[in-house]
Coordinates of C-alpha atoms and ligand atoms in Angstrom, one line a residue:
M1 CA -83.2 45.7 44.9
A2 CA -82.9 42.9 42.5
H3 CA -82.9 39.2 43.1
L4 CA -84.3 39.2 46.6
D5 CA -85.8 36.0 48.0
A6 CA -89.4 36.8 47.5
D7 CA -90.8 35.1 50.6
I8 CA -88.3 36.8 52.9
D9 CA -88.8 40.2 51.2
A10 CA -92.6 39.9 51.5
H11 CA -92.3 39.1 55.2
L12 CA -90.0 42.0 55.7
R13 CA -92.4 44.4 53.9
A14 CA -95.3 43.2 56.0
T15 CA -93.5 43.7 59.3
E16 CA -91.8 47.0 58.6
D17 CA -93.7 49.1 61.0
A18 CA -93.3 46.7 63.9
R19 CA -89.6 46.5 63.1
L20 CA -89.2 50.2 63.3
E21 CA -90.9 50.3 66.6
S22 CA -88.6 47.6 67.9
Y23 CA -85.5 49.5 66.6
K24 CA -86.7 52.7 68.4
A25 CA -87.3 50.8 71.6
F26 CA -83.7 49.5 71.5
L27 CA -82.4 53.1 70.8
R28 CA -84.3 54.5 73.8
I29 CA -82.1 52.6 76.2
P30 CA -79.2 55.0 77.1
S31 CA -76.6 52.3 77.3
I32 CA -73.5 54.5 77.6
S33 CA -70.7 52.2 78.7
A34 CA -68.2 54.9 79.6
L35 CA -70.4 56.4 82.3
P36 CA -70.8 54.5 85.6
D37 CA -74.3 56.1 86.0
H38 CA -75.5 54.2 83.0
A39 CA -74.4 50.7 84.2
D40 CA -78.0 49.7 84.8
D41 CA -79.0 51.0 81.4
C42 CA -76.3 48.7 79.9
R43 CA -77.7 45.8 81.7
H44 CA -81.2 46.8 80.5
A45 CA -80.0 46.9 76.9
A46 CA -78.4 43.4 77.3
R47 CA -81.6 41.9 78.7
W48 CA -83.6 43.6 75.9
L49 CA -81.3 42.1 73.3
A50 CA -81.5 38.6 74.9
D51 CA -85.3 38.9 74.7
A52 CA -85.2 40.1 71.1
L53 CA -82.9 37.2 70.1
T54 CA -85.3 34.7 71.7
E55 CA -88.3 36.3 70.1
A56 CA -86.6 36.1 66.7
G57 CA -86.4 32.3 67.2
L58 CA -82.7 32.1 68.2
E59 CA -81.8 29.8 71.0
H60 CA -79.7 29.7 74.2
A61 CA -80.0 33.5 74.6
E62 CA -77.8 34.4 77.6
V63 CA -76.7 37.5 79.4
A64 CA -73.1 36.5 80.3
E65 CA -71.4 38.2 83.2
T66 CA -67.9 39.4 82.5
G67 CA -67.1 41.8 85.4
G68 CA -68.0 44.7 83.0
P69 CA -71.2 45.3 81.0
P70 CA -72.5 41.8 80.1
I71 CA -72.0 40.0 76.8
V72 CA -75.1 38.8 75.1
Y73 CA -74.9 35.4 73.5
A74 CA -77.4 33.4 71.4
D75 CA -77.2 30.8 68.6
W76 CA -79.0 28.7 66.1
L77 CA -77.2 25.4 65.4
H78 CA -79.4 23.2 63.4
A79 CA -77.6 23.0 60.1
P80 CA -75.1 20.2 60.8
D81 CA -73.7 20.1 57.2
A82 CA -73.3 23.9 56.9
P83 CA -70.7 26.3 58.1
T84 CA -71.0 28.2 61.4
I85 CA -70.9 32.0 61.4
L86 CA -70.1 34.1 64.4
V87 CA -71.7 37.6 64.4
Y88 CA -70.2 40.4 66.5
G89 CA -71.7 43.8 67.3
H90 CA -72.0 46.0 70.4
Y91 CA -75.0 47.4 72.2
D92 CA -73.2 50.1 74.1
V93 CA -73.0 53.7 72.8
Q94 CA -70.8 56.7 73.1
P95 CA -71.7 59.6 75.5
V96 CA -73.9 62.3 74.1
D97 CA -71.9 65.5 74.9
P98 CA -72.2 68.2 73.7
I99 CA -75.9 67.7 74.3
D100 CA -76.9 71.2 73.1
L101 CA -75.8 70.4 69.6
W102 CA -78.5 67.7 69.2
T103 CA -81.6 68.8 67.3
S104 CA -83.7 66.2 69.2
P105 CA -82.9 64.3 72.5
P106 CA -80.4 61.6 71.7
F107 CA -82.4 58.8 73.3
E108 CA -85.8 59.8 71.8
P109 CA -85.4 58.4 68.3
V110 CA -87.2 60.4 65.5
V111 CA -87.6 59.7 61.9
V112 CA -86.8 62.7 59.6
G113 CA -87.2 61.9 56.0
D114 CA -85.1 58.8 55.2
R115 CA -83.2 59.1 58.4
I116 CA -83.6 57.9 62.0
L117 CA -81.9 60.1 64.5
A118 CA -80.6 58.8 67.8
R119 CA -77.4 57.9 69.6
G120 CA -76.5 54.4 68.4
A121 CA -78.8 54.5 65.3
A122 CA -75.8 53.6 63.2
D123 CA -73.0 52.7 65.7
D124 CA -73.9 50.0 66.4
K125 CA -77.4 49.3 67.6
G126 CA -78.9 49.7 64.2
Q127 CA -76.6 47.1 62.7
V128 CA -77.1 44.7 65.7
H129 CA -80.8 45.1 65.3
A130 CA -80.6 44.4 61.5
H131 CA -78.8 41.1 62.3
I132 CA -81.6 40.0 64.6
M133 CA -84.3 41.1 62.2
A134 CA -82.6 39.2 59.4
A135 CA -82.7 35.9 61.4
A136 CA -86.3 36.6 62.5
A137 CA -87.4 37.0 58.9
I138 CA -85.7 33.8 57.7
L139 CA -87.0 31.8 60.6
A140 CA -90.5 33.1 60.3
T141 CA -90.7 32.3 56.6
R142 CA -88.6 29.1 56.3
G143 CA -88.4 27.8 59.8
R144 CA -84.6 27.3 59.6
L145 CA -81.4 29.2 58.8
P146 CA -79.2 28.0 56.0
V147 CA -76.1 28.2 58.2
N148 CA -75.4 27.9 61.9
V149 CA -75.1 31.3 63.6
K150 CA -73.6 32.3 66.9
Y151 CA -74.2 35.9 68.1
V152 CA -71.8 37.8 70.4
F153 CA -73.0 41.3 71.3
E154 CA -70.7 43.2 73.6
G155 CA -71.5 46.2 75.9
E156 CA -68.1 47.7 76.3
E157 CA -66.8 48.4 72.8
E158 CA -66.9 52.2 73.2
S159 CA -64.8 52.0 76.4
T160 CA -62.0 49.6 75.7
S161 CA -63.6 46.1 75.4
A162 CA -61.5 45.2 78.4
H163 CA -63.6 42.1 79.2
L164 CA -64.1 40.7 75.7
G165 CA -60.7 39.2 75.2
P166 CA -60.8 37.1 78.5
W167 CA -64.4 36.1 77.7
L168 CA -63.5 35.0 74.2
T169 CA -60.5 33.0 75.6
A170 CA -62.7 31.3 78.2
E171 CA -65.5 30.5 75.7
R172 CA -63.2 29.5 72.9
D173 CA -64.7 26.0 72.5
R174 CA -68.3 27.2 72.5
L175 CA -67.5 29.9 70.0
A176 CA -66.0 27.6 67.4
A177 CA -66.9 28.8 63.9
D178 CA -65.7 29.2 60.4
V179 CA -65.9 33.0 60.0
V180 CA -66.7 36.1 61.9
I181 CA -69.0 38.8 60.5
I182 CA -68.6 42.2 62.2
S183 CA -71.2 44.8 61.3
D184 CA -69.7 47.9 62.9
T185 CA -68.2 49.8 60.0
G186 CA -69.6 51.8 57.1
F187 CA -70.0 52.5 53.4
F188 CA -67.6 54.6 51.4
E189 CA -68.2 58.3 50.7
G190 CA -71.3 58.8 48.7
N191 CA -73.0 55.9 50.6
L192 CA -71.5 53.3 48.3
P193 CA -71.7 49.7 49.5
S194 CA -68.4 48.6 50.8
I195 CA -66.5 45.8 52.5
T196 CA -63.6 46.8 54.8
L197 CA -60.9 44.3 54.0
S198 CA -58.3 45.3 56.5
L199 CA -57.4 47.3 59.5
R200 CA -53.9 48.4 60.4
G201 CA -52.3 47.3 63.7
I202 CA -50.1 49.4 65.8
M203 CA -46.8 49.3 67.7
Y204 CA -46.2 52.2 70.1
A205 CA -42.8 52.8 71.7
Q206 CA -40.9 55.5 73.5
I207 CA -37.2 56.3 72.9
D208 CA -35.3 57.8 75.8
V209 CA -31.9 59.3 75.4
V210 CA -30.1 60.2 78.7
G211 CA -26.9 62.0 79.2
T212 CA -26.0 63.7 82.5
D213 CA -28.1 64.0 85.7
V214 CA -28.8 67.7 85.1
D215 CA -28.6 70.1 82.2
L216 CA -25.1 71.3 81.4
H217 CA -23.9 74.8 80.4
S218 CA -23.4 74.7 76.7
G219 CA -20.5 77.1 76.8
V220 CA -18.6 75.2 79.4
Y221 CA -19.4 71.7 78.2
G222 CA -20.3 72.1 74.5
G223 CA -17.9 70.3 72.3
A224 CA -16.9 67.8 75.0
V225 CA -20.1 65.8 75.5
Q226 CA -22.8 64.2 73.5
N227 CA -26.1 66.2 73.4
P228 CA -29.1 63.9 74.0
A229 CA -31.4 66.0 71.9
N230 CA -28.9 66.0 68.9
A231 CA -28.5 62.2 69.5
L232 CA -32.2 61.6 69.5
S233 CA -32.6 63.7 66.3
Q234 CA -29.9 61.6 64.6
I235 CA -31.7 58.4 65.7
I236 CA -35.1 59.6 64.4
A237 CA -33.6 60.8 61.1
G238 CA -32.1 57.3 60.6
L239 CA -35.4 55.5 61.0
K240 CA -36.8 56.5 57.6
G241 CA -35.2 57.3 54.2
P242 CA -36.0 60.3 51.9
D243 CA -37.9 57.7 49.8
G244 CA -40.3 57.2 52.7
R245 CA -39.0 53.6 53.3
I246 CA -38.5 52.6 56.9
R247 CA -34.9 51.6 57.4
I248 CA -35.3 49.1 60.3
P249 CA -33.8 45.9 59.0
G250 CA -36.5 43.2 58.6
F251 CA -39.4 45.7 59.0
Y252 CA -41.1 44.8 55.7
D253 CA -40.4 41.0 56.0
D254 CA -44.0 40.1 57.0
V255 CA -45.8 42.7 54.8
V256 CA -47.8 40.7 52.2
P257 CA -47.5 42.6 48.9
L258 CA -50.6 44.0 47.2
S259 CA -51.8 41.9 44.3
E260 CA -52.8 43.4 41.0
E261 CA -56.5 42.8 42.0
D262 CA -55.9 44.6 45.3
R263 CA -54.3 47.6 43.5
S264 CA -57.1 47.9 41.0
A265 CA -59.7 47.7 43.9
I266 CA -57.9 50.6 45.6
A267 CA -57.7 52.6 42.4
A268 CA -61.5 52.1 41.9
L269 CA -62.3 54.0 45.1
P270 CA -63.7 57.4 44.3
F271 CA -61.0 59.6 45.7
D272 CA -60.1 63.2 44.7
E273 CA -56.5 63.6 45.7
A274 CA -56.3 67.3 44.9
L275 CA -59.4 68.0 47.1
Y276 CA -57.9 65.8 49.9
Q277 CA -54.7 67.8 49.8
A278 CA -56.6 71.1 49.7
D279 CA -58.8 70.1 52.7
L280 CA -55.6 69.5 54.6
G281 CA -54.2 72.8 53.5
L282 CA -50.8 71.2 52.8
P283 CA -48.3 72.1 50.1
A284 CA -47.8 68.5 49.1
L285 CA -48.7 64.9 50.0
V286 CA -45.7 62.7 50.7
G287 CA -45.0 59.1 51.5
E288 CA -43.4 55.8 50.5
V289 CA -42.3 55.9 46.8
G290 CA -44.0 53.5 44.4
Y291 CA -47.4 53.6 46.1
T292 CA -50.5 55.9 45.6
T293 CA -51.8 58.0 48.4
L294 CA -54.7 55.6 49.2
E295 CA -52.3 52.6 49.1
R296 CA -50.0 54.3 51.6
R297 CA -52.9 55.4 53.8
G298 CA -54.5 52.0 54.2
S299 CA -52.3 49.1 53.0
R300 CA -48.7 50.1 53.7
P301 CA -47.0 50.3 57.1
T302 CA -45.9 53.6 58.6
L303 CA -43.5 55.1 61.2
D304 CA -44.3 58.4 62.8
V305 CA -43.0 60.4 65.6
N306 CA -46.1 61.2 67.8
G307 CA -44.2 63.4 70.4
L308 CA -40.8 64.8 70.9
W309 CA -39.4 66.6 73.9
G310 CA -36.2 67.6 75.7
G311 CA -34.2 70.6 76.7
F312 CA -35.4 74.1 77.1
Q313 CA -39.0 74.7 76.1
G314 CA -39.6 78.2 77.4
E315 CA -39.5 81.6 75.8
G316 CA -36.3 83.2 74.8
S317 CA -33.0 81.4 75.0
K318 CA -31.3 79.2 77.6
T319 CA -27.9 77.9 76.7
I320 CA -27.9 74.3 77.9
I321 CA -27.1 70.8 76.8
P322 CA -30.2 69.0 77.9
A323 CA -29.8 66.1 80.3
H324 CA -32.2 64.0 78.4
A325 CA -34.5 63.8 75.3
H326 CA -37.5 61.7 74.4
A327 CA -39.7 60.6 71.6
K328 CA -42.9 58.7 71.2
V329 CA -42.8 56.7 68.0
S330 CA -45.5 54.5 66.5
C331 CA -45.8 52.2 63.5
R332 CA -49.1 51.4 61.8
L333 CA -48.8 47.8 60.7
V334 CA -50.3 45.7 58.0
T335 CA -51.1 42.1 56.9
A336 CA -48.9 39.6 58.8
Q337 CA -46.7 42.1 60.7
N338 CA -46.4 41.3 64.4
P339 CA -46.1 44.3 66.7
V340 CA -43.8 42.6 69.1
R341 CA -41.4 41.5 66.4
V342 CA -41.5 45.0 64.9
F343 CA -40.7 46.5 68.3
E344 CA -37.7 44.1 68.7
A345 CA -36.5 45.1 65.3
L346 CA -36.8 48.8 66.2
R347 CA -35.0 48.4 69.5
A348 CA -32.1 46.5 67.8
Y349 CA -31.8 49.1 65.1
V350 CA -31.9 52.1 67.5
E351 CA -29.2 50.4 69.5
E352 CA -27.1 50.0 66.4
I353 CA -27.5 53.6 65.2
A354 CA -27.5 55.4 68.6
P355 CA -24.5 57.8 68.8
P356 CA -22.0 57.2 71.6
G357 CA -21.8 59.2 74.8
V358 CA -25.4 58.8 75.9
R359 CA -27.6 56.0 77.2
T360 CA -30.5 55.1 74.8
T361 CA -33.4 52.9 75.7
V362 CA -36.5 51.8 73.8
T363 CA -39.7 50.8 75.6
L364 CA -42.9 49.2 74.2
L365 CA -45.9 51.2 75.3
G366 CA -48.7 49.4 73.4
S367 CA -49.5 47.2 70.5
G368 CA -52.4 45.8 68.4
D369 CA -52.4 43.2 65.7
P370 CA -53.3 44.2 62.1
S371 CA -56.2 42.3 60.5
L372 CA -56.8 41.4 56.9
T373 CA -59.2 39.1 55.2
P374 CA -58.2 39.1 51.5
L375 CA -60.3 40.1 48.6
D376 CA -60.3 36.6 47.2
H377 CA -61.3 34.9 50.5
P378 CA -64.5 32.9 49.9
A379 CA -66.3 34.8 52.8
T380 CA -65.3 38.1 51.3
R381 CA -66.6 37.0 47.9
A382 CA -69.9 35.8 49.5
A383 CA -70.3 39.2 51.2
A384 CA -69.7 40.9 47.9
R385 CA -72.3 38.8 46.2
A386 CA -74.8 39.5 48.9
L387 CA -74.2 43.3 48.7
E388 CA -74.5 43.2 45.0
A389 CA -77.7 41.2 45.0
T390 CA -79.4 43.6 47.5
F391 CA -77.8 47.1 47.0
G392 CA -77.5 46.5 43.2
R393 CA -73.9 47.4 42.8
T394 CA -70.5 45.8 43.2
P395 CA -69.1 46.8 46.5
L396 CA -65.9 48.9 47.0
Y397 CA -63.1 47.5 49.1
I398 CA -61.8 49.7 51.9
R399 CA -58.5 49.3 53.7
E400 CA -58.8 51.2 56.9
G401 CA -55.8 53.1 58.2
G402 CA -56.9 52.8 61.8
S403 CA -57.6 49.9 64.1
I404 CA -60.6 48.1 65.6
P405 CA -59.0 46.2 68.4
V406 CA -61.9 43.6 68.7
C407 CA -61.3 42.6 65.2
A408 CA -57.8 41.5 65.9
S409 CA -59.0 39.7 69.0
F410 CA -61.2 37.4 66.9
G411 CA -58.3 36.7 64.7
S412 CA -55.7 36.1 67.4
I413 CA -57.9 34.4 70.1
L414 CA -60.3 32.4 67.9
G415 CA -58.1 32.1 64.9
L416 CA -60.9 33.1 62.6
P417 CA -61.1 35.2 59.4
V418 CA -63.1 38.4 60.0
V419 CA -65.3 40.0 57.3
L420 CA -66.2 43.6 58.1
L421 CA -69.6 44.1 56.6
G422 CA -70.9 47.4 57.9
F423 CA -73.8 49.5 56.7
M424 CA -73.2 52.9 58.3
P425 CA -73.5 55.9 56.0
P426 CA -70.1 57.6 55.9
D427 CA -71.4 60.8 57.4
A428 CA -73.6 59.2 60.1
H429 CA -72.1 61.3 62.9
A430 CA -71.1 58.2 64.9
H431 CA -69.7 59.4 68.2
A432 CA -71.0 63.0 67.5
P433 CA -74.2 64.9 68.0
N434 CA -77.2 64.0 65.7
E435 CA -76.1 60.5 64.9
W436 CA -78.3 59.0 62.2
M437 CA -78.9 55.9 60.1
D438 CA -80.3 55.8 56.7
L439 CA -83.5 53.8 56.9
G440 CA -83.0 52.5 53.4
N441 CA -79.5 51.2 54.3
Y442 CA -81.0 49.6 57.4
E443 CA -83.8 47.8 55.6
T444 CA -81.5 46.7 52.7
S445 CA -78.9 45.6 55.2
I446 CA -81.4 43.1 56.7
R447 CA -81.9 41.7 53.2
T448 CA -78.1 41.6 52.6
I449 CA -77.5 39.7 55.8
A450 CA -80.3 37.2 55.0
R451 CA -78.8 36.8 51.5
L452 CA -75.3 36.4 53.0
W453 CA -76.3 33.4 55.1
A454 CA -77.5 31.7 51.9
E455 CA -74.2 32.7 50.1
L456 CA -72.1 31.2 52.9
V457 CA -73.6 27.7 52.7
D458 CA -70.7 26.6 50.5
L459 CA -68.0 28.3 52.5
P460 CA -65.0 25.8 52.6
R461 CA -64.6 24.6 56.2
Ligands
LIG501 ZN1 -69.1 50.7 66.9

């Protein structure tokens, strides 16, 4: 751990035992947001956090009612010439089932070697705690933070975040900031320091193809009418070419191409393609031509059939022309793609290619915006410098194939860039039995956050 600020590091060393006790106390609160029986525990965790924020020297700590588990807010705003950082994390945790697979009770944290075991140790209480401890250490040694910081800790992330969006909208003025730091992700395989640059969005639709009111006899009617299942297959086959390119006109219009730097950052990720394929037990990996497997998995859009049904599904044979056929189709979206625009383009294209003789409709079932903060964004660069200074190596850059809906909310509601600076070990068993956090990661993450606030002083505003 090179180049640490000596005074802050000395303070952190002197307070390590007390910090671990505080971490454990937070982990002992069974704040499972999905289970109504734990509603009081969620409130307890929220109050605990508000107290911890105040004790750290942060101000205006508040347990804000939302209609769901409360949102905890606090801030420190005494750096008028410096940027303002919004920190997001969540204090709720996943349920603990199957409980018999835990080697120790999930809400009785234990330290085993370098690890602390408990539900929430990594996702996300450990990381929330690290943020508070970083502020506490800077304020205790220097009396002031180098930047303004606003903290938003949610209690409903593991069960849909239903009340976060409306709260962010209502509090938009108070939450004004220059960048959002979310610590709810992890390091790359091998516990290598990483920054998650992007998350894919999603557009989820259903295609319904309807012919007659009831199934028809295929001997009597076959040859005279359109078969909805055949028609649906024809539509689906038309959506994507053999080169893996999606054929919907305009689909790629808002995809920001990868830069040379992006492509080399992806190529730098330790990834064994043969092992990946062997683990999946597949004869080959396929996808859009011109891109590597990792590029296709994280930074290119996709179109997949998620479900397909229609006609006779039973054993043996039944000679019918099905009355109707259906498919669930979703697209993972990247960079500037907009789910609603993508849906409209899909609907128009399906209308265009749908065979005659049946009625075809396309319905939007769900959507989520993609999120990307580029590699060369000043906040990404600052986070990279902070990781390098504290973990002693240049971070890797991950482009996550899935989605974290809250991340897109900060982008779309507050209009802020989001840096995903998470410290979870990749095999931390988040959401599974025996969740753990590496205590080394935890301690170093506190120093990284402290360092990051100093690195962000010059963030263009
Ligand atoms: Zn989480």
